PDB file of C-alpha atoms in Angstrom:
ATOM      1  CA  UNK A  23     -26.296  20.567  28.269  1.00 62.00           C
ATOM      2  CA  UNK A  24     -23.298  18.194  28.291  1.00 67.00           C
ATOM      3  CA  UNK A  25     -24.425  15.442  26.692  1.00 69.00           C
ATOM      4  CA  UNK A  26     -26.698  17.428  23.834  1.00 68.00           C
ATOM      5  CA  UNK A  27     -23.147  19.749  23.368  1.00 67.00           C
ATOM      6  CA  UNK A  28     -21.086  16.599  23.061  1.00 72.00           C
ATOM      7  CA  UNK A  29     -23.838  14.958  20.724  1.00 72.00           C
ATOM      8  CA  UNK A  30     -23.150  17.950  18.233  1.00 68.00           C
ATOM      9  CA  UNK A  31     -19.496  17.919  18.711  1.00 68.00           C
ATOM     10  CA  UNK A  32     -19.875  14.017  17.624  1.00 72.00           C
ATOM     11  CA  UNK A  33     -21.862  15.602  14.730  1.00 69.00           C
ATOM     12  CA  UNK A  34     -19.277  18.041  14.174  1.00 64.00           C
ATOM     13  CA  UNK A  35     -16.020  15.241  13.826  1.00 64.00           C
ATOM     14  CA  UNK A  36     -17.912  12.918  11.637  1.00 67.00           C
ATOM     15  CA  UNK A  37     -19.020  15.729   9.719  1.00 62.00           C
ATOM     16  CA  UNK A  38     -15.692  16.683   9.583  1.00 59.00           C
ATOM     17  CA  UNK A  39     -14.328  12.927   8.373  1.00 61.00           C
ATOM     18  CA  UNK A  40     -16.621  12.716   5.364  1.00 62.00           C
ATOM     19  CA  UNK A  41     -15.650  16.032   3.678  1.00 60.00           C
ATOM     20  CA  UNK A  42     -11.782  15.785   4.673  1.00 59.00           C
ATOM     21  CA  UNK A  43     -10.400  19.762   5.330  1.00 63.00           C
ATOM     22  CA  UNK A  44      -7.159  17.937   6.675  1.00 65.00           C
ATOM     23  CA  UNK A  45      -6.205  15.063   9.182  1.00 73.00           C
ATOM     24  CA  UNK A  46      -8.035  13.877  11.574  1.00 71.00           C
ATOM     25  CA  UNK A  47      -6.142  15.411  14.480  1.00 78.00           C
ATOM     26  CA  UNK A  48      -5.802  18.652  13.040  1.00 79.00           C
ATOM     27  CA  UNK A  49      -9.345  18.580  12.890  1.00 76.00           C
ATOM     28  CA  UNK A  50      -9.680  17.564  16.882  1.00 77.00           C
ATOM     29  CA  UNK A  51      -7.245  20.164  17.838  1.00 82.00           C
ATOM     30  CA  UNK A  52      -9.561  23.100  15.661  1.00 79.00           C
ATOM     31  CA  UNK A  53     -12.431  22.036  17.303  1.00 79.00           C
ATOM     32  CA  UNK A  54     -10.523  22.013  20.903  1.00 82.00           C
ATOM     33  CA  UNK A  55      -9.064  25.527  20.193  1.00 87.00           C
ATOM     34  CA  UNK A  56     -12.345  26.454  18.562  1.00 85.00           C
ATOM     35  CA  UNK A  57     -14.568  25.310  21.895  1.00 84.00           C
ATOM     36  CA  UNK A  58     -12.403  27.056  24.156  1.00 89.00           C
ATOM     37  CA  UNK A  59     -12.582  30.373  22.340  1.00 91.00           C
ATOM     38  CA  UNK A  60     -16.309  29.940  21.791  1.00 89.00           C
ATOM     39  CA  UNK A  61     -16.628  29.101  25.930  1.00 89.00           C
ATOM     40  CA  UNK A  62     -14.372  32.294  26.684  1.00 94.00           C
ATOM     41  CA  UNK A  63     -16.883  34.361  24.715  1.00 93.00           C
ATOM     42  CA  UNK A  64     -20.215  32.986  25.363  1.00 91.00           C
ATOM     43  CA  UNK A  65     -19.559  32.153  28.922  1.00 90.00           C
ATOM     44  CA  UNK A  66     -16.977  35.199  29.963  1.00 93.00           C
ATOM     45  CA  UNK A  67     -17.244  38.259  27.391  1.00 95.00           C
ATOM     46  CA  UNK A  68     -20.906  37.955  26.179  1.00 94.00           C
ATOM     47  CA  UNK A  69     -22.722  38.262  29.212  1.00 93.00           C
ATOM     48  CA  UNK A  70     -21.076  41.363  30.318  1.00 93.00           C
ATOM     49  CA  UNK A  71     -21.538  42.981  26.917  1.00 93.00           C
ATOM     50  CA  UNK A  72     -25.422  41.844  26.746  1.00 92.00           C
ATOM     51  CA  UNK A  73     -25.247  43.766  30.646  1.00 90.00           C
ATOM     52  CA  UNK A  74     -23.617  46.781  29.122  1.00 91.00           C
ATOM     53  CA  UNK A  75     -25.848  46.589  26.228  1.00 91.00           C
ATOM     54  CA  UNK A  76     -29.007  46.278  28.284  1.00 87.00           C
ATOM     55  CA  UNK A  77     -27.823  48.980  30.250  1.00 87.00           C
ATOM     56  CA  UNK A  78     -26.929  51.703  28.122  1.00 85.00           C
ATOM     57  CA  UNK A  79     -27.734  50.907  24.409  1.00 82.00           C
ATOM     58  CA  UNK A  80     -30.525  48.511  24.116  1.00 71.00           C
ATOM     59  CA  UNK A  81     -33.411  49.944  26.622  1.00 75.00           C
ATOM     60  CA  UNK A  82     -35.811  49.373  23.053  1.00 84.00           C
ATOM     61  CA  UNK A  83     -37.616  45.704  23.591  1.00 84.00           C
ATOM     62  CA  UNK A  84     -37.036  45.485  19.911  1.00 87.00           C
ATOM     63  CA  UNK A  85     -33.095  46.373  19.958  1.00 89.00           C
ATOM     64  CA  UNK A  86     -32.442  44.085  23.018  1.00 88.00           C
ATOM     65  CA  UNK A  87     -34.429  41.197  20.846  1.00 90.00           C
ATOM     66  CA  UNK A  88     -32.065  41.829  17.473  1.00 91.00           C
ATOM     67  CA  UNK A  89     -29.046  42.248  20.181  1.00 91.00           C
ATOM     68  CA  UNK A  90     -29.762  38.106  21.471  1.00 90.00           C
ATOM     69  CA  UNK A  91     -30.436  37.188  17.788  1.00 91.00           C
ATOM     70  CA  UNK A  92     -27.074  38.771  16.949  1.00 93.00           C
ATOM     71  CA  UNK A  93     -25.662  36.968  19.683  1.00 93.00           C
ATOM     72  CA  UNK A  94     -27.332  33.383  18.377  1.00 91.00           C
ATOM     73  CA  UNK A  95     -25.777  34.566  15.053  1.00 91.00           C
ATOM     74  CA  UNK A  96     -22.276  35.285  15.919  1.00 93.00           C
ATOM     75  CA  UNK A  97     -22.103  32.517  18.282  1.00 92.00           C
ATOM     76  CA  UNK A  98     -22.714  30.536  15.026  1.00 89.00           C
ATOM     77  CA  UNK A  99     -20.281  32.200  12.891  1.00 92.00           C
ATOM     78  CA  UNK A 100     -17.762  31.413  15.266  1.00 91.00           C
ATOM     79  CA  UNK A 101     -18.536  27.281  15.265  1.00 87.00           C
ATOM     80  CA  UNK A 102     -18.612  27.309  11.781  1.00 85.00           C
ATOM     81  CA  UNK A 103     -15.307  29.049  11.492  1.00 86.00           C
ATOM     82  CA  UNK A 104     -13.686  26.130  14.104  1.00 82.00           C
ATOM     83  CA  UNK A 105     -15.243  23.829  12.279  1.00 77.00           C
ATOM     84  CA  UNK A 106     -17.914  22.794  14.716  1.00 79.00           C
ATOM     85  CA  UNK A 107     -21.747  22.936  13.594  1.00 78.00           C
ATOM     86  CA  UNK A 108     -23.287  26.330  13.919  1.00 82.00           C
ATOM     87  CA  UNK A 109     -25.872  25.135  16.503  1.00 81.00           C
ATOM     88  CA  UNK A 110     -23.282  24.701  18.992  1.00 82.00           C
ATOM     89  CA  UNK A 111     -21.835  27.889  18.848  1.00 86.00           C
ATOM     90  CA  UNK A 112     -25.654  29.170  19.296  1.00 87.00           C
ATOM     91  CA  UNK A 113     -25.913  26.947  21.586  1.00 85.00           C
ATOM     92  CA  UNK A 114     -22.775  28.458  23.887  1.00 88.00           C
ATOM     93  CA  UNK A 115     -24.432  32.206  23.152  1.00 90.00           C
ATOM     94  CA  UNK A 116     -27.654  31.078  24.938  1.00 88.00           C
ATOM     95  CA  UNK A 117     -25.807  29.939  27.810  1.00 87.00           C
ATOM     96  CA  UNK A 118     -23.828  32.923  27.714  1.00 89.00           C
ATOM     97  CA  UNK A 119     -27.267  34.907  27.569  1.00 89.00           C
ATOM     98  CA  UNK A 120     -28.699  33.347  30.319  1.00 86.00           C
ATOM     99  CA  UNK A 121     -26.854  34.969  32.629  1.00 81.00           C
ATOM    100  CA  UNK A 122     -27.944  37.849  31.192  1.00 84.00           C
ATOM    101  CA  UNK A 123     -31.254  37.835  30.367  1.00 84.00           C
ATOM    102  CA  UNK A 124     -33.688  37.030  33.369  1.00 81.00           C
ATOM    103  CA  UNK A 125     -35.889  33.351  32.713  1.00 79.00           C
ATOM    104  CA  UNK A 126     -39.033  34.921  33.012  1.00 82.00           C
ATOM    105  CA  UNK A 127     -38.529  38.115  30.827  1.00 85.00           C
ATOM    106  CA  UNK A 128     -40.220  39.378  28.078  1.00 87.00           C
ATOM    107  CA  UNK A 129     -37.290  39.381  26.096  1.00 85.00           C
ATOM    108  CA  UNK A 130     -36.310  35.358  27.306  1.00 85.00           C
ATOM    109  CA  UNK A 131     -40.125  34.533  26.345  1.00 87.00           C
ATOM    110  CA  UNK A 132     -39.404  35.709  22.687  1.00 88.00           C
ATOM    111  CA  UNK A 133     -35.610  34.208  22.713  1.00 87.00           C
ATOM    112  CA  UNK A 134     -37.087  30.944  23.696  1.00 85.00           C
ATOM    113  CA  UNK A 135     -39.978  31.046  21.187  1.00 88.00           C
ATOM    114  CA  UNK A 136     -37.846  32.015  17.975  1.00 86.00           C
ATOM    115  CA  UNK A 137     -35.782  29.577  18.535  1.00 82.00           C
ATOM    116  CA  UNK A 138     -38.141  26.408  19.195  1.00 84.00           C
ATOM    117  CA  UNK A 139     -39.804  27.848  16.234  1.00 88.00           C
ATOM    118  CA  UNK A 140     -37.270  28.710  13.405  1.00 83.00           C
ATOM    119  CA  UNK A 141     -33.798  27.786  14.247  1.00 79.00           C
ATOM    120  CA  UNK A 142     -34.527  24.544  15.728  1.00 78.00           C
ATOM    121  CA  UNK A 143     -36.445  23.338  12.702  1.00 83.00           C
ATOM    122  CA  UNK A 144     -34.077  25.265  10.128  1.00 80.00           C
ATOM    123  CA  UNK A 145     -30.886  22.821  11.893  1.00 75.00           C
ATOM    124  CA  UNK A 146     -33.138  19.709  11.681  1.00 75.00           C
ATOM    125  CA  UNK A 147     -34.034  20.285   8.000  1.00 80.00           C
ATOM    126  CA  UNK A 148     -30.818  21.269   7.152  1.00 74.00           C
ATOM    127  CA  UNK A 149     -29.357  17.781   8.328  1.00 70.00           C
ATOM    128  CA  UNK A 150     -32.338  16.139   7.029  1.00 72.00           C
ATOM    129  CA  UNK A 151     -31.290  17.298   3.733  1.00 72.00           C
ATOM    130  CA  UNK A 152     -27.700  15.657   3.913  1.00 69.00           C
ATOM    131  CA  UNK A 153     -29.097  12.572   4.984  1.00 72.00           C
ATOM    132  CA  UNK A 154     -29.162   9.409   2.264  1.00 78.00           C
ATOM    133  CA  UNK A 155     -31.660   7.789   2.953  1.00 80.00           C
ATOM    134  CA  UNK A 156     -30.433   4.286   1.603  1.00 82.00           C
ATOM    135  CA  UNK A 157     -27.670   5.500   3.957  1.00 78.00           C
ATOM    136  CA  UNK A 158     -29.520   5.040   6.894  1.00 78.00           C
ATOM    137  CA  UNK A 159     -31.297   1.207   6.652  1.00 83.00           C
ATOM    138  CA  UNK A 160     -27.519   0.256   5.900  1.00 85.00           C
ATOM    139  CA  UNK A 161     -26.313  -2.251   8.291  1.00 89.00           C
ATOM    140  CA  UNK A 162     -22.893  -0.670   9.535  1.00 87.00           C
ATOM    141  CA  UNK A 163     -25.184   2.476   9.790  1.00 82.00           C
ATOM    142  CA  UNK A 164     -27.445   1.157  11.966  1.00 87.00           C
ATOM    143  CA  UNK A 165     -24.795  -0.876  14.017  1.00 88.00           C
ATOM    144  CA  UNK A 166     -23.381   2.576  15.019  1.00 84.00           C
ATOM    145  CA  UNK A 167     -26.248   4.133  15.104  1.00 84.00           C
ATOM    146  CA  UNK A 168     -26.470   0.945  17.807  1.00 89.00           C
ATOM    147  CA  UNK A 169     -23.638   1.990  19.634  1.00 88.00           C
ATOM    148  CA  UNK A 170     -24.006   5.677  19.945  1.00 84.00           C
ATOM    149  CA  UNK A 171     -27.605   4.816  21.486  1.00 87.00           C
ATOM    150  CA  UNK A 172     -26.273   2.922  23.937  1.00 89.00           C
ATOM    151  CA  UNK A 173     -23.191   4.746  24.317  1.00 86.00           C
ATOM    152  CA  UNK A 174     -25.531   7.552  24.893  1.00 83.00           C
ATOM    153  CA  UNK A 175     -27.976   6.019  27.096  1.00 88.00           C
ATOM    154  CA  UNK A 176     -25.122   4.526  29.324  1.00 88.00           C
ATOM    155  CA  UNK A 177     -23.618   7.464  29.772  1.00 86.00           C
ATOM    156  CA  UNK A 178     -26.795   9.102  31.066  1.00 87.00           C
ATOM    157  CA  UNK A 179     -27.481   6.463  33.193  1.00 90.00           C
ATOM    158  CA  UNK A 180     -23.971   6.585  34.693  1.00 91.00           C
ATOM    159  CA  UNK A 181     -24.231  10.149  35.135  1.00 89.00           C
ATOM    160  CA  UNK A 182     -27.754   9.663  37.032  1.00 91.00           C
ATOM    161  CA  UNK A 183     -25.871   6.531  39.263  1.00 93.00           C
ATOM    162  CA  UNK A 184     -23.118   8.436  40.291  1.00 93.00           C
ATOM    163  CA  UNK A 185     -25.531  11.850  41.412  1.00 92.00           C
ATOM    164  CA  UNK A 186     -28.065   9.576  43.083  1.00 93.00           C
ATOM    165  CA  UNK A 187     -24.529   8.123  45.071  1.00 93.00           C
ATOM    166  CA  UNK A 188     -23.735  11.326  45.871  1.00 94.00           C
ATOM    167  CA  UNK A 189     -27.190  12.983  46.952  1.00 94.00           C
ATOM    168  CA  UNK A 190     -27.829   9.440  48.636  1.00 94.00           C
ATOM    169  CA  UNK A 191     -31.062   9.212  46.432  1.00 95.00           C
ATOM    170  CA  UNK A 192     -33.174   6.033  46.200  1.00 94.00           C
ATOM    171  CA  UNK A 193     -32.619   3.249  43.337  1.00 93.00           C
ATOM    172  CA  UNK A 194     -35.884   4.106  42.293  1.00 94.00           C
ATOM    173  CA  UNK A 195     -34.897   8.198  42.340  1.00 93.00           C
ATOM    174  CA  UNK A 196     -31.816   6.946  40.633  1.00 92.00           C
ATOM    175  CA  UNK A 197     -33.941   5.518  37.944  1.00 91.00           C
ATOM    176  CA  UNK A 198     -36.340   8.177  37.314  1.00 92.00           C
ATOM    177  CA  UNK A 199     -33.058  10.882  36.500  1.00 89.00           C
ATOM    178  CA  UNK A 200     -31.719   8.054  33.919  1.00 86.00           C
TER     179      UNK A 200
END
C-alpha cells in the first residue's frame, strides 16, 4: 500500500510539473494538505458512515453496492481537487472501506470485481493516452525511468531487510519478501 500510494503521488508531482498550476512547493504543500484530509476521511469518517449506512440506510445489496461506488467516487473527487490523481483518493476510500465491509462479503466480492474490471483499466488507458510514445524510447526518459526502477526496487528490498531483521527471518526469507 505504501509504496503503490507513493508511486501515484510520484505520478501526481510530475504530473503536476508538466502542466504548471503554480510553484513547485505550492504544489507539494496541496498535495500534503490534500493527503491528510483525504486520510482523515477515508481512514477516520468513512468507515463509520459506511457502519451507519449499513446499519440503518443501506440493508438493499444493491444500495450498499452504489453506497462503496459513491465512496470510490468521492474519494476521487477529493484527489483531484488536491491535485493528486483520482486513483489515489479511490485508493484511500477502499482502505477506508475495508474496515467496513467484511473480506469475504458479497458486497467486497463485487467491490473487488468492479474495480479489477473497469476502474483499473479506465486509469491505465487514461494514462496510456497521455503517453508520447517517442517520449518514452528517449534517453533521459529511460534514464529515469532507470532510476525510479531501482529507486523502487531498493526501497522494497530495504523494506524486506529491515522486517526480516526484525522478525529474525532467514536471508533466504529475506529474499523471497523483496
Amino acid at each position: 500500500a505504501v509504496t503503490d500510494t507513493s508511486a501515484l503521488l510520484v505520478l501526481s508531482v510530475v504530473s503536476g510539473m508538466v502542466k504548471p498550476s503554480g510553484s513547485l512547493w505550492v504544489q507539494i504543500i496541496g498535495i500534503i494538505v490534500g493527503l491528510a484530509v483525504l486520510g482523515v476521511w477515508s481512514l477516520l469518517v468513512l468507515p463509520h458512515v459506511a457502519r451507519w449506512f449499513f446499519a440503518r440506510v443501506g440493508k438493499e445489496r444493491s444500495y450498499r453496492f452504489i453506497f462503496g461506488i459513491a465512496a470510490f467516487l468521492v474519494g476521487g473527487a477529493m484527489a483531484e481537487a488536491a491535485g493528486i490523481d483520482a486513483i489515489v483518493g479511490a485508493f484511500f476510500a477502499g482502505l477506508g472501506l475495508n474496515r467496513a465491509v467484511p473480506e469475504e462479503s458479497p458486497l467486497m466480492d463485487r467491490l473487488q470485481f468492479t474495480g479489477s474490471t473497469l476502474f483499473v483499466p479506465i486509469f491505465l488507458v487514461s494514462v496510456g493516452v497521455l503517453l508520447e510514445p517517442k517520449v518514452m524510447v528517449d534517453p533521459k526518459t529511460l534514464g529515469i525511468a532507470a532510476v525510479f526502477t531501482v529507486a523502487v526496487l531498493g526501497g522494497k528490498s530495504l523494506a524486506a531487510v529491515i522486517a526480516g531483521r526484525a522478525f529474525h527471518f532467514s536471508w533466504a526469507e529475506v529474499g523471497v519478501m523483496s
